[in-house]
PDB file of C-alpha atoms in Angstrom:
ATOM      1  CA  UNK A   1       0.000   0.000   0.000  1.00  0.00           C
ATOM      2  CA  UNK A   2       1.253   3.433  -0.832  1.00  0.00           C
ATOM      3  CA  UNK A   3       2.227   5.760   2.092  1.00  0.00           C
ATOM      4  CA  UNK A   4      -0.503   8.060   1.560  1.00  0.00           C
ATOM      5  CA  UNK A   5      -3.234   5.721   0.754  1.00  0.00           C
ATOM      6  CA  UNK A   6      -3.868   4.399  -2.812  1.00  0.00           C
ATOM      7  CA  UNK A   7      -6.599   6.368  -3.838  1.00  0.00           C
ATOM      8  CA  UNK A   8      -5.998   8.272  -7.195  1.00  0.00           C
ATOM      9  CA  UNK A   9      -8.347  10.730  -6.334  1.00  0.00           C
ATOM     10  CA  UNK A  10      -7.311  14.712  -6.316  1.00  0.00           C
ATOM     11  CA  UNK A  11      -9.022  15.012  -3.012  1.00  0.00           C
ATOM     12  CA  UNK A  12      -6.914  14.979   0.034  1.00  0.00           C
ATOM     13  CA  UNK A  13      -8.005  13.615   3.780  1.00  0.00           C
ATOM     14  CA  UNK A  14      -6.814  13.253   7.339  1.00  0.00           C
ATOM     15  CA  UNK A  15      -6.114  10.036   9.197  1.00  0.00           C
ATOM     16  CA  UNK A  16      -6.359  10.952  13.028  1.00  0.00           C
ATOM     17  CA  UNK A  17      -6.032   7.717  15.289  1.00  0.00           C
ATOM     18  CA  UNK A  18      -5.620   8.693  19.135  1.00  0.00           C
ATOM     19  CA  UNK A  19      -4.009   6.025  21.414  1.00  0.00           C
ATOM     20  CA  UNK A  20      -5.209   5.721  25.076  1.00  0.00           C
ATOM     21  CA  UNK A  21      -4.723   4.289  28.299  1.00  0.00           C
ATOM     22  CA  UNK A  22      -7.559   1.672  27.651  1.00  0.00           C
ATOM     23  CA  UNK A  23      -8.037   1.620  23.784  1.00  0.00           C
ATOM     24  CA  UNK A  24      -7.975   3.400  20.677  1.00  0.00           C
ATOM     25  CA  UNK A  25      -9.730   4.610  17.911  1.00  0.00           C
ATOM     26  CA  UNK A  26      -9.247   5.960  14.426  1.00  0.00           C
ATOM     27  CA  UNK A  27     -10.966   8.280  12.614  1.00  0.00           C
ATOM     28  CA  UNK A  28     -11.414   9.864   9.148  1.00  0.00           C
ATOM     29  CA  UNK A  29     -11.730  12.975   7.834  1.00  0.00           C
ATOM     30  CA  UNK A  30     -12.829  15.102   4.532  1.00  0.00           C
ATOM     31  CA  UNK A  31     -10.851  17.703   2.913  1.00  0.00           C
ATOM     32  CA  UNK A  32     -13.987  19.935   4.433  1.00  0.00           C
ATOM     33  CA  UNK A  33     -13.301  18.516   7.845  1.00  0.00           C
ATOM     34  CA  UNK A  34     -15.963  16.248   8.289  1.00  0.00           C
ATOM     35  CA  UNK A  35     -15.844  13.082   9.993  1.00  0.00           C
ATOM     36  CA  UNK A  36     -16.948  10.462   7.128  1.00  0.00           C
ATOM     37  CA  UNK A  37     -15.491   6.969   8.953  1.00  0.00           C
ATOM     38  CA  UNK A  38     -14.913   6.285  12.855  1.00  0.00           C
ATOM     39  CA  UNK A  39     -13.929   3.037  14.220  1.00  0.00           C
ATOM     40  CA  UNK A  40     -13.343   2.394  18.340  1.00  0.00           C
ATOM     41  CA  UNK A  41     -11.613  -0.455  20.070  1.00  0.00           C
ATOM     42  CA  UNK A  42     -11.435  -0.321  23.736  1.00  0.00           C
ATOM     43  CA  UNK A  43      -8.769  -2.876  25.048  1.00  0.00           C
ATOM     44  CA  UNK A  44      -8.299  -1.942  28.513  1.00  0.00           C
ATOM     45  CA  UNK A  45      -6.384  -5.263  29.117  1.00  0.00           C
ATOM     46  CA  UNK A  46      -4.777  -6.024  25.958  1.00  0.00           C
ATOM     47  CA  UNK A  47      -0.570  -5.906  25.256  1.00  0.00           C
ATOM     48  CA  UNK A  48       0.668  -3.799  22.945  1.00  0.00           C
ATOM     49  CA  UNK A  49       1.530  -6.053  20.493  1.00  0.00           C
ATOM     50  CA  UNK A  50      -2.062  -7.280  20.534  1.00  0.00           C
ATOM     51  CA  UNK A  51      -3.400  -3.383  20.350  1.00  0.00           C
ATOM     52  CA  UNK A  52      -1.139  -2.685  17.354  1.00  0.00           C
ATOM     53  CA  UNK A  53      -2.160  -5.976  15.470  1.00  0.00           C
ATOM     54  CA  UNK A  54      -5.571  -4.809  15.751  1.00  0.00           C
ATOM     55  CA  UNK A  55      -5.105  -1.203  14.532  1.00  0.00           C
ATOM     56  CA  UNK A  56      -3.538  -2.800  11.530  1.00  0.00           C
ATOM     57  CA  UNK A  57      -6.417  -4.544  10.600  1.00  0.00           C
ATOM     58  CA  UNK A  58      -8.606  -1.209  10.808  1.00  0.00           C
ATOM     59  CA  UNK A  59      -6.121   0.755   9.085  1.00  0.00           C
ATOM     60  CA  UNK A  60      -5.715  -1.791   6.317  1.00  0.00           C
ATOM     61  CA  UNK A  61      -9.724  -1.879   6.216  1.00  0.00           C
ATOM     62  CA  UNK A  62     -11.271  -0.661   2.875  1.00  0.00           C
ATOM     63  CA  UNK A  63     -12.966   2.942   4.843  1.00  0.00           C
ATOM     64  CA  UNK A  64      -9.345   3.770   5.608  1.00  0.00           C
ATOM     65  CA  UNK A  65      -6.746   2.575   2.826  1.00  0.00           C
ATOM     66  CA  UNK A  66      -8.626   3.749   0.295  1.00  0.00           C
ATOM     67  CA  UNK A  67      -8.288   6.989   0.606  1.00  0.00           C
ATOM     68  CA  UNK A  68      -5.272   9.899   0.358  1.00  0.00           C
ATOM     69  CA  UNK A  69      -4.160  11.334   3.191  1.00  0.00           C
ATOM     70  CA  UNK A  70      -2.842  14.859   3.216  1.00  0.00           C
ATOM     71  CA  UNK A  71      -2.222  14.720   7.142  1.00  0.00           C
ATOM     72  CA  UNK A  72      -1.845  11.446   9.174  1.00  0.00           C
ATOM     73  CA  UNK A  73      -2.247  12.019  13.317  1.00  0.00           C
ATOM     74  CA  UNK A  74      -1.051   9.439  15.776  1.00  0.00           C
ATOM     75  CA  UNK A  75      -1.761  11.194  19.088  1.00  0.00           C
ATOM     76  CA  UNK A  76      -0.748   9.611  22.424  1.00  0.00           C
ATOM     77  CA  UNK A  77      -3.224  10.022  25.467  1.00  0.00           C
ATOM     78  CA  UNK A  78      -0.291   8.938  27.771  1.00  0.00           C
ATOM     79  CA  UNK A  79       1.010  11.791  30.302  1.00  0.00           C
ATOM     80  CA  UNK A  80       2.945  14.401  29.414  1.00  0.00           C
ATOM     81  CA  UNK A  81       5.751  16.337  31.348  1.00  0.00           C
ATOM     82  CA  UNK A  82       7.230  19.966  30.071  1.00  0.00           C
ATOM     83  CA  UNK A  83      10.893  21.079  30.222  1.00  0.00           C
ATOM     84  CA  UNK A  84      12.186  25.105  29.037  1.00  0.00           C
ATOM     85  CA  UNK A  85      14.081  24.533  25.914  1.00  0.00           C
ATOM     86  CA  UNK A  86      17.055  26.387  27.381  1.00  0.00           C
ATOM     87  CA  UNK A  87      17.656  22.937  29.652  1.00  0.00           C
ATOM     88  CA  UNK A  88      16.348  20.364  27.170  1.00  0.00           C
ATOM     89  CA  UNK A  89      19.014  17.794  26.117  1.00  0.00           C
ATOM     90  CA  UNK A  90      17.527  14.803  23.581  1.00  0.00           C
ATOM     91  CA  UNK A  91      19.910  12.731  25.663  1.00  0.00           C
ATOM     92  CA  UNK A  92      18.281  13.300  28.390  1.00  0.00           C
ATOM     93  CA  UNK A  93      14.792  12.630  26.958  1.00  0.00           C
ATOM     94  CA  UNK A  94      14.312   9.032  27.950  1.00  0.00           C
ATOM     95  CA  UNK A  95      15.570   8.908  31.716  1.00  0.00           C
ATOM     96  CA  UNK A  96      13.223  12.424  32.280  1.00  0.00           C
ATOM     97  CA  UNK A  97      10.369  10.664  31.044  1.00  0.00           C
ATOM     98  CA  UNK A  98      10.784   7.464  33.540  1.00  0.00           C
ATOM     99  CA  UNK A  99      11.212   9.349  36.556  1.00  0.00           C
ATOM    100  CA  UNK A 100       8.501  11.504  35.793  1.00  0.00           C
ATOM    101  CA  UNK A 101       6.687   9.012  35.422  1.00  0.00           C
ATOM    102  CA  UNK A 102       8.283   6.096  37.567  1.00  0.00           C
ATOM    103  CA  UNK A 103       4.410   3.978  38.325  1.00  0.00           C
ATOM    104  CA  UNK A 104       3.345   4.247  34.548  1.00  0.00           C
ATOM    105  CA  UNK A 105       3.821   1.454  32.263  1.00  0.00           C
ATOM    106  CA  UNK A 106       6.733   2.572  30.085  1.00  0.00           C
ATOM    107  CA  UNK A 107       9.314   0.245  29.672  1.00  0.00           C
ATOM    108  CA  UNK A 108       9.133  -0.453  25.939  1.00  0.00           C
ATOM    109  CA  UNK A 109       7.751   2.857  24.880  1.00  0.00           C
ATOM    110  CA  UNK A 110       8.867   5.587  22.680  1.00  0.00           C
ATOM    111  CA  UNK A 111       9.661   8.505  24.456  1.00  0.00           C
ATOM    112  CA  UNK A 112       9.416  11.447  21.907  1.00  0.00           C
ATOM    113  CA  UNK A 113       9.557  15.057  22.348  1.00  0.00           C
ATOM    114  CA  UNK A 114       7.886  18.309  20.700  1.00  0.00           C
ATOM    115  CA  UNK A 115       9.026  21.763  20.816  1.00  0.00           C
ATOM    116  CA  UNK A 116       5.227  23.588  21.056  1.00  0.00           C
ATOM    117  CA  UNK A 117       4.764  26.333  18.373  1.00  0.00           C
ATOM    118  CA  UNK A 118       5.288  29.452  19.814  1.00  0.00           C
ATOM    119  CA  UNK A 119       6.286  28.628  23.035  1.00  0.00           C
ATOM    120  CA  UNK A 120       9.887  28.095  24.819  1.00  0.00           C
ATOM    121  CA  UNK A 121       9.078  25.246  26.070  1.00  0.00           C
ATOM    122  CA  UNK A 122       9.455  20.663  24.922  1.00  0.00           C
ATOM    123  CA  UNK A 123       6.993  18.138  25.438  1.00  0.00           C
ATOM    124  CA  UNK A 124       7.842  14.966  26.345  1.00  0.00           C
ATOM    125  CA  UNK A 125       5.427  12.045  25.948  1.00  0.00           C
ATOM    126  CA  UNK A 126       5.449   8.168  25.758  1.00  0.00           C
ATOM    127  CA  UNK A 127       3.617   6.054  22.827  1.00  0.00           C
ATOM    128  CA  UNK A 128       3.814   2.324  22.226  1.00  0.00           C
ATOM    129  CA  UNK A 129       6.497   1.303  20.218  1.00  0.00           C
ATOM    130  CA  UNK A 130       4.476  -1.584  18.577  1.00  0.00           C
ATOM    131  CA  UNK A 131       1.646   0.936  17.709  1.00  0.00           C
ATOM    132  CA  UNK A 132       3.739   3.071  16.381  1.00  0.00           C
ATOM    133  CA  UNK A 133       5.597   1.344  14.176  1.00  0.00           C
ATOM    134  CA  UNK A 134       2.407  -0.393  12.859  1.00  0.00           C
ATOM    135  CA  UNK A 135       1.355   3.153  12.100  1.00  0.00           C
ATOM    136  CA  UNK A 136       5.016   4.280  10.984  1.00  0.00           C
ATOM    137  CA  UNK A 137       5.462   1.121   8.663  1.00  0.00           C
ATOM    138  CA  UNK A 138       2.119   1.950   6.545  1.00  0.00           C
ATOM    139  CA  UNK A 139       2.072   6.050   6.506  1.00  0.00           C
ATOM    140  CA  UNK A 140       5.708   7.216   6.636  1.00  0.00           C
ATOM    141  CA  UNK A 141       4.749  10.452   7.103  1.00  0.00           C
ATOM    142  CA  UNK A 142       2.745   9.923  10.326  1.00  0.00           C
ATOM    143  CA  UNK A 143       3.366  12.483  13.225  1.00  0.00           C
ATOM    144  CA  UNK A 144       3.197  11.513  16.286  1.00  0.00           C
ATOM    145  CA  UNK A 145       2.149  13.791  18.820  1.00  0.00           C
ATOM    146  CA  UNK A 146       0.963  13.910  22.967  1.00  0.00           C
ATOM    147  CA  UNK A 147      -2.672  14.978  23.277  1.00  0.00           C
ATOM    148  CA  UNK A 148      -1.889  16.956  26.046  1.00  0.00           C
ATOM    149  CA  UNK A 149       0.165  19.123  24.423  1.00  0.00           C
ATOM    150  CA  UNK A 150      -1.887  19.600  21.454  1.00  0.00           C
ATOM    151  CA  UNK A 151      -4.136  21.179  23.863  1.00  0.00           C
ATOM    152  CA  UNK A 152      -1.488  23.288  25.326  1.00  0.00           C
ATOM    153  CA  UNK A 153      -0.983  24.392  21.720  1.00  0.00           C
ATOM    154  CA  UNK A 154      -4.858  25.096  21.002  1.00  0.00           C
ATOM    155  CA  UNK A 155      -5.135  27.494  24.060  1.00  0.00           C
ATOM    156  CA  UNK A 156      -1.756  29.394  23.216  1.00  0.00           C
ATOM    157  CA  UNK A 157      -4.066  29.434  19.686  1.00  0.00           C
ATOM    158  CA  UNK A 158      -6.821  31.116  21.336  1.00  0.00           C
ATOM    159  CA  UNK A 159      -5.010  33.432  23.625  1.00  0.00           C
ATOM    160  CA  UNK A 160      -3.629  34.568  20.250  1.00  0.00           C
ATOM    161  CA  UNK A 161      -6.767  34.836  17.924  1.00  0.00           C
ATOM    162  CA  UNK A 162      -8.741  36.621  21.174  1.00  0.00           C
ATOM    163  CA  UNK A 163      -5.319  39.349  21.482  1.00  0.00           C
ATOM    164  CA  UNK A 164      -5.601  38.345  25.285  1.00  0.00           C
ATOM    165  CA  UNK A 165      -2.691  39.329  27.620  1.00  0.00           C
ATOM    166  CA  UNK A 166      -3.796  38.590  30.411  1.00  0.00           C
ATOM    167  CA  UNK A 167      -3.025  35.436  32.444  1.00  0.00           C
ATOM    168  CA  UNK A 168      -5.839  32.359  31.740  1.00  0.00           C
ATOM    169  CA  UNK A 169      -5.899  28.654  33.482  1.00  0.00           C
ATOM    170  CA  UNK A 170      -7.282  26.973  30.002  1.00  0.00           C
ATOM    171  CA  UNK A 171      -9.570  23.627  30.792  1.00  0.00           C
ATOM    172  CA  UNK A 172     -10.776  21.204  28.641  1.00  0.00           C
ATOM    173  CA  UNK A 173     -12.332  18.213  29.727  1.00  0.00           C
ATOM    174  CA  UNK A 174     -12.182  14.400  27.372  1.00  0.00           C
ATOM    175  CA  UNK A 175     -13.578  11.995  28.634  1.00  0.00           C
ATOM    176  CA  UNK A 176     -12.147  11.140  32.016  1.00  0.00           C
ATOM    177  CA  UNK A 177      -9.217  13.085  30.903  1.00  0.00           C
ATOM    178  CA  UNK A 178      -9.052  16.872  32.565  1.00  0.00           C
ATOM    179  CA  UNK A 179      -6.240  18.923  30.955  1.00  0.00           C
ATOM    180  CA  UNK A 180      -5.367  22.080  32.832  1.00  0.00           C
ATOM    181  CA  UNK A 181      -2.384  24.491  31.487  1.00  0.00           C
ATOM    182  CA  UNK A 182      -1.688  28.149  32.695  1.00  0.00           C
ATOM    183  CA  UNK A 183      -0.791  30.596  29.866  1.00  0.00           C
ATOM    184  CA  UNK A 184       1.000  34.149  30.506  1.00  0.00           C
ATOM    185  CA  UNK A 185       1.937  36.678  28.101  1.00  0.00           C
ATOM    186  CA  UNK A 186       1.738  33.234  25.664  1.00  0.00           C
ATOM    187  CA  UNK A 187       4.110  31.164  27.667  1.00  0.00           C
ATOM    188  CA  UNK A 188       3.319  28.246  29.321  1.00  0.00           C
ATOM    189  CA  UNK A 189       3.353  28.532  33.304  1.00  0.00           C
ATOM    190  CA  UNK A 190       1.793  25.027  34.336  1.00  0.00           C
ATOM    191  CA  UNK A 191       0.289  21.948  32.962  1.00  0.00           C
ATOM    192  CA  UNK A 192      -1.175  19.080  33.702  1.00  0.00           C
ATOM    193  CA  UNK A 193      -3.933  16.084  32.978  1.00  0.00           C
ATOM    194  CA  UNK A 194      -5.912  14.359  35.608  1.00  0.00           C
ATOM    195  CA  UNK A 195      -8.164  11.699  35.404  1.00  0.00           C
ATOM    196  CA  UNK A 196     -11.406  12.834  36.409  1.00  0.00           C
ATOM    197  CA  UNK A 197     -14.768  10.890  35.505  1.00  0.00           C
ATOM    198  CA  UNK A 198     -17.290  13.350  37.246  1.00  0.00           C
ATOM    199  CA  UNK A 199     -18.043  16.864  37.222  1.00  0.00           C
ATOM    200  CA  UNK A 200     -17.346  16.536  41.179  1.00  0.00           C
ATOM    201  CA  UNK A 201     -14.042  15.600  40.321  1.00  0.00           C
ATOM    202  CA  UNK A 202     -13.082  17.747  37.804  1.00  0.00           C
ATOM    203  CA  UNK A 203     -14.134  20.663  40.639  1.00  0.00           C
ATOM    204  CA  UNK A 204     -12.054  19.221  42.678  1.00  0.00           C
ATOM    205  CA  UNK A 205      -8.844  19.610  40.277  1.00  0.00           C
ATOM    206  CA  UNK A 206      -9.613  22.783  39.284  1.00  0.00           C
ATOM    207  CA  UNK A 207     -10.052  24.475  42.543  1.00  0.00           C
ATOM    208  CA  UNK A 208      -6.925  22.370  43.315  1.00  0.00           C
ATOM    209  CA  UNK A 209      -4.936  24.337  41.028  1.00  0.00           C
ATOM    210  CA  UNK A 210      -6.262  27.442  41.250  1.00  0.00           C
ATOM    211  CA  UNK A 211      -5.454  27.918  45.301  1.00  0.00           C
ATOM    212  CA  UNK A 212      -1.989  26.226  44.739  1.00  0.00           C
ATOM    213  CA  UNK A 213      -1.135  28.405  41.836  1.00  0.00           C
ATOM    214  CA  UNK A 214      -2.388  31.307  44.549  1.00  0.00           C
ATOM    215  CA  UNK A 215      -4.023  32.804  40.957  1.00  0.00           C
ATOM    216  CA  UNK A 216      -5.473  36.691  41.285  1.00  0.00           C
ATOM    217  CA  UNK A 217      -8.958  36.304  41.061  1.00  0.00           C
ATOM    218  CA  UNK A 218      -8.774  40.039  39.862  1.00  0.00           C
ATOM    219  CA  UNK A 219      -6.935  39.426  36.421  1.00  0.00           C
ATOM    220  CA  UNK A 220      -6.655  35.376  36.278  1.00  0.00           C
ATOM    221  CA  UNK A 221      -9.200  34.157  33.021  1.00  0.00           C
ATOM    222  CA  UNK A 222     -10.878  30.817  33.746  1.00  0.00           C
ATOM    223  CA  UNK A 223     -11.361  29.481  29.528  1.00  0.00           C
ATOM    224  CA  UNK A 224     -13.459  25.837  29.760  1.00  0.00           C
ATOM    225  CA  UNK A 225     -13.801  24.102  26.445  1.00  0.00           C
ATOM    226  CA  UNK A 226     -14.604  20.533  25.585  1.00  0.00           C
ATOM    227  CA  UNK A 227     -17.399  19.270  28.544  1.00  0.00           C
ATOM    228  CA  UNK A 228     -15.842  21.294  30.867  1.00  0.00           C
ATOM    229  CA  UNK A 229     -17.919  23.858  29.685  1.00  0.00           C
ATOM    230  CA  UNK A 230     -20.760  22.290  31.620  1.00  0.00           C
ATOM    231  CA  UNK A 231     -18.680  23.188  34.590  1.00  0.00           C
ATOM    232  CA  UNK A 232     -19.754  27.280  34.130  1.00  0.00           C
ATOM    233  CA  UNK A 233     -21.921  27.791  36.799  1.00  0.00           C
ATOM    234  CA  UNK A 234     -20.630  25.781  39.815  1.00  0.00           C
ATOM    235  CA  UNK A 235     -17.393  27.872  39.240  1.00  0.00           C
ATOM    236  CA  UNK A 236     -18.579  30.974  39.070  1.00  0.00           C
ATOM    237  CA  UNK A 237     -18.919  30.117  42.922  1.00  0.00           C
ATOM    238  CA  UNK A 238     -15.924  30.614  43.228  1.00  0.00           C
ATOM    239  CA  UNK A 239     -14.131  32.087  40.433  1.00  0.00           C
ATOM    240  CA  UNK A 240     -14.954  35.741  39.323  1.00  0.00           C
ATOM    241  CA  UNK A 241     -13.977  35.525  35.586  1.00  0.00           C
ATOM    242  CA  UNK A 242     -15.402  32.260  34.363  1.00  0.00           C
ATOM    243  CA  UNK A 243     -15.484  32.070  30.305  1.00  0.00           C
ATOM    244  CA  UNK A 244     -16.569  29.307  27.546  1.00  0.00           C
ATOM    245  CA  UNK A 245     -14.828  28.959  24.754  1.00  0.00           C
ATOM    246  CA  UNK A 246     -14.371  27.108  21.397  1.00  0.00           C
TER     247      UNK A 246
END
């Protein structure tokens, strides 16, 4: 099969498949942007080798090889951890990752890291080797990228787009998966994901984060997007600038 799919159509599409902690899915996409094709496997128990044989299969399947692929998106839901690009070393990559992250499951990963666009500041983040290289071996040109960066990226995006200058704690909530970053003057000042099923939870977190980060209630932007925006009104308890967006 051709890198890019074999497809001798003009028309171009994107290939996003998103590994997590319990599964994965792929999904495809128009040149408008519209999801035409999505496919979910949850594995919570399954080895890696047995996760990547199975994403083979889907990405071999007919709705997905027979298309061209202008973009192809291999996004890990695995944690991420941050380091200023003045002290990053690639050397260094690997043995930062583990003792971040010494209780997660990382021995045969691949540690990768991602300077984030506009920012001074590398992401470091784990995917399956197996996975990736059943990605890598079919679409060359696959990226492979940490969700929780991406979303680090999307509110630096929207700090930019609104002209804001003024400090914002950014939330988006996936899933069980609560991503909170602080952004100031477009520079990245905290991250981090937790795993938070409930709204309860995700309260929790935030409120967590916003006392320990001692943010001024005064100038401090709280931006939800994704289901946390369902999260509005409880925190306007508490917090005095409370905002949805995109």
């Amino acid at each position: 099969m051709q890198a890019t799919g074999n497809n001798s159509s003009q028309a171009t599409y994107k290939l996003s498949i998103h590994a997590f902690v319990d599964g994965q899915s792929v999904s495809v996409n128009d040149p408008s942007g519209r999801q035409v094709w999505h496919a979910s496997q949850p594995m919570p128990d399954a080895s890696g080798s047995l996760r990547a044989s199975r994403l083979r299969e889907v990405l071999l399947d007919s709705h997905v090889a027979s298309h061209t692929y202008a973009q192809v998106q291999v996004v890990s839901h695995m944690p991420s951890t941050y380091v200023p690009v003045e002290l990053f070393r690639r050397s260094d990559v690997p043995s930062l990752y583990r003792l971040t992250f010494s209780s997660a499951r990382v021995s045969n990963a691949d540690i990768r890291h991602h300077i984030l666009p506009g920012m001074d500041v590398v992401e470091l983040f784990a995917l399956s080797q197996a996975l990736a290289q059943a990605v890598t071996g079919l679409y060359p040109q696959a990226e492979l990228l940490g969700r929780a960066g991406q979303v680090v990226g999307m509110a630096a995006e929207s700090d930019r787009m609104r002209g804001d200058a003024d400090p914002g704690m950014h939330v988006r909530a996936e899933g069980s998966e609560l991503h909170v970053c602080l952004l100031k003057g477009g520079q990245l000042r905290f991250a981090c994901t937790y795993q938070a099923p409930t709204d309860a939870d995700r309260i929790y977190y935030l409120m967590a984060v916003w006392h320990n980060l001692g943010l001024d209630a005064q100038h401090t932007r709280c931006l939800l997007a994704g289901d946390a925006a369902a999260l509005k009104d409880e925190l306007a308890n508490y917090i005095l600038r409370v905002e949805v967006c995109a």
